[in-house]
Amino acid sequence: QVQLVECGGGLVQAGDSLRLSCAASGRIDSNYGMGWFRQAPGKEREFVGAISRTGSSTVYSESLKDRFTVSRDNAKNMVHLQMISLKPGDTAVYYCAASLTMLGVSAPEYKYWGQGTQVTVSS
């Protein structure tokens, strides 16, 4: 029912900032919380952060909360991930996902997924 498309990834240098965006079909605020996950080669898919349907609440991975911020613009059916002080360890494919829960922190809680966008951070 929901299609998600991520954009904004690319190659950046350590210490740089980058904002990822996710465009969703239809309205997402009435039914879906939105989350960001990432997956590096050989690693499990990792929770990054999530935002509630209206954007009033957020939750983050403890290891990333000081550098990453999730926001949403429901009028445009978009969600964003602002990343600052990027490190080589942040290199991964980043995925946007829609959840039927308010602030899901695990992948099985998400019903719809985007195709992912690659973020590469050079040292």
C-alpha positions as a printed NumPy array, in Angstrom:
array([[ 0.   ,  0.   ,  0.   ],
       [ 2.943,  2.302,  0.684],
       [ 5.94 ,  2.809, -1.567],
       [ 9.091,  4.386, -0.163],
       [12.027,  5.841, -2.069],
       [15.219,  7.058, -0.392],
       [17.621,  9.613, -1.804],
       [20.495, 11.781, -0.656],
       [23.204,  9.194, -0.18 ],
       [26.668,  9.537, -1.589],
       [30.367,  9.738, -0.849],
       [31.426, 12.167,  1.867],
       [34.472, 12.792,  4.014],
       [34.743, 12.04 ,  7.704],
       [33.336, 14.921,  9.699],
       [30.88 , 15.958,  7.005],
       [27.119, 16.191,  7.31 ],
       [24.515, 14.602,  5.081],
       [20.738, 14.576,  4.932],
       [18.867, 11.594,  3.606],
       [15.289, 11.877,  2.436],
       [12.519,  9.352,  2.   ],
       [ 9.489, 10.022, -0.169],
       [ 6.33 ,  8.04 ,  0.513],
       [ 3.268,  7.451, -1.604],
       [ 0.009,  8.65 , -0.129],
       [-0.324,  9.994,  3.398],
       [ 1.878,  8.379,  6.003],
       [ 0.999, 10.425,  9.072],
       [-2.38 ,  8.837,  9.769],
       [-1.168,  5.238,  9.908],
       [ 2.608,  4.925, 10.037],
       [ 5.508,  5.695, 12.217],
       [ 8.661,  6.034, 10.151],
       [12.06 ,  4.582, 10.854],
       [15.571,  4.527,  9.495],
       [17.801,  1.482,  9.458],
       [21.218,  0.833,  8.038],
       [23.139, -2.225,  6.957],
       [26.841, -2.541,  6.273],
       [28.322, -5.497,  4.367],
       [28.502, -8.559,  6.585],
       [26.489, -6.952,  9.374],
       [22.921, -7.191, 10.594],
       [20.43 , -4.501,  9.766],
       [20.76 , -1.889, 12.495],
       [18.144,  0.449, 13.891],
       [19.051,  4.115, 13.539],
       [16.04 ,  6.132, 14.611],
       [12.294,  6.485, 14.304],
       [ 9.619,  9.148, 14.462],
       [ 5.959,  8.885, 15.404],
       [ 3.04 ,  9.472, 13.054],
       [ 2.738, 13.163, 13.807],
       [ 6.402, 13.752, 14.515],
       [ 5.818, 14.474, 18.183],
       [ 8.084, 11.679, 19.414],
       [11.388, 10.2  , 18.324],
       [13.633,  7.387, 19.424],
       [17.241,  6.69 , 18.483],
       [19.946,  4.136, 18.751],
       [21.945,  5.078, 21.835],
       [25.162,  5.009, 19.859],
       [23.854,  7.427, 17.23 ],
       [21.503,  9.759, 19.066],
       [24.088, 12.517, 19.464],
       [24.766, 12.744, 15.74 ],
       [21.61 , 11.652, 13.909],
       [18.207, 13.329, 13.825],
       [14.98 , 12.042, 12.291],
       [12.313, 14.475, 11.134],
       [ 9.237, 14.336,  8.948],
       [ 7.211, 16.62 ,  6.749],
       [ 3.783, 15.072,  6.532],
       [ 2.499, 17.72 ,  4.133],
       [ 5.054, 16.452,  1.622],
       [ 4.874, 12.821,  2.737],
       [ 8.579, 12.792,  3.483],
       [10.877, 11.775,  6.29 ],
       [14.491, 12.833,  6.712],
       [17.604, 11.656,  8.457],
       [20.095, 14.392,  9.268],
       [23.553, 13.045,  9.975],
       [26.448, 15.096, 11.316],
       [30.066, 14.346, 12.166],
       [30.031, 11.326,  9.917],
       [32.571,  8.597, 10.506],
       [33.835,  5.772,  8.296],
       [31.864,  3.394, 10.526],
       [28.668,  5.051,  9.31 ],
       [29.234,  3.61 ,  5.852],
       [26.201,  1.489,  5.009],
       [23.062,  1.245,  2.953],
       [20.412,  3.3  ,  4.683],
       [16.77 ,  2.252,  4.53 ],
       [13.562,  4.108,  5.206],
       [10.684,  2.031,  6.55 ],
       [ 7.049,  2.448,  7.576],
       [ 5.741,  0.838, 10.756],
       [ 2.29 ,  0.216, 12.165],
       [ 3.732,  0.856, 15.618],
       [ 4.488,  4.305, 16.908],
       [ 8.227,  3.983, 17.499],
       [ 9.362,  0.57 , 16.365],
       [13.024, -0.214, 16.971],
       [13.287, -3.607, 15.27 ],
       [13.021, -4.515, 11.606],
       [10.088, -6.974, 11.953],
       [ 7.927, -4.107, 13.212],
       [ 8.131, -2.396,  9.834],
       [ 5.768, -3.3  ,  7.037],
       [ 7.127, -1.328,  4.094],
       [10.706, -0.646,  3.058],
       [12.477,  1.532,  0.565],
       [15.217,  0.237, -1.707],
       [17.977,  1.898,  0.287],
       [20.549,  4.563, -0.455],
       [24.296,  4.109, -0.112],
       [26.277,  6.314,  2.255],
       [30.043,  6.033,  2.079],
       [32.267,  7.968,  4.468],
       [35.938,  8.203,  3.608],
       [38.617,  8.625,  6.247]])
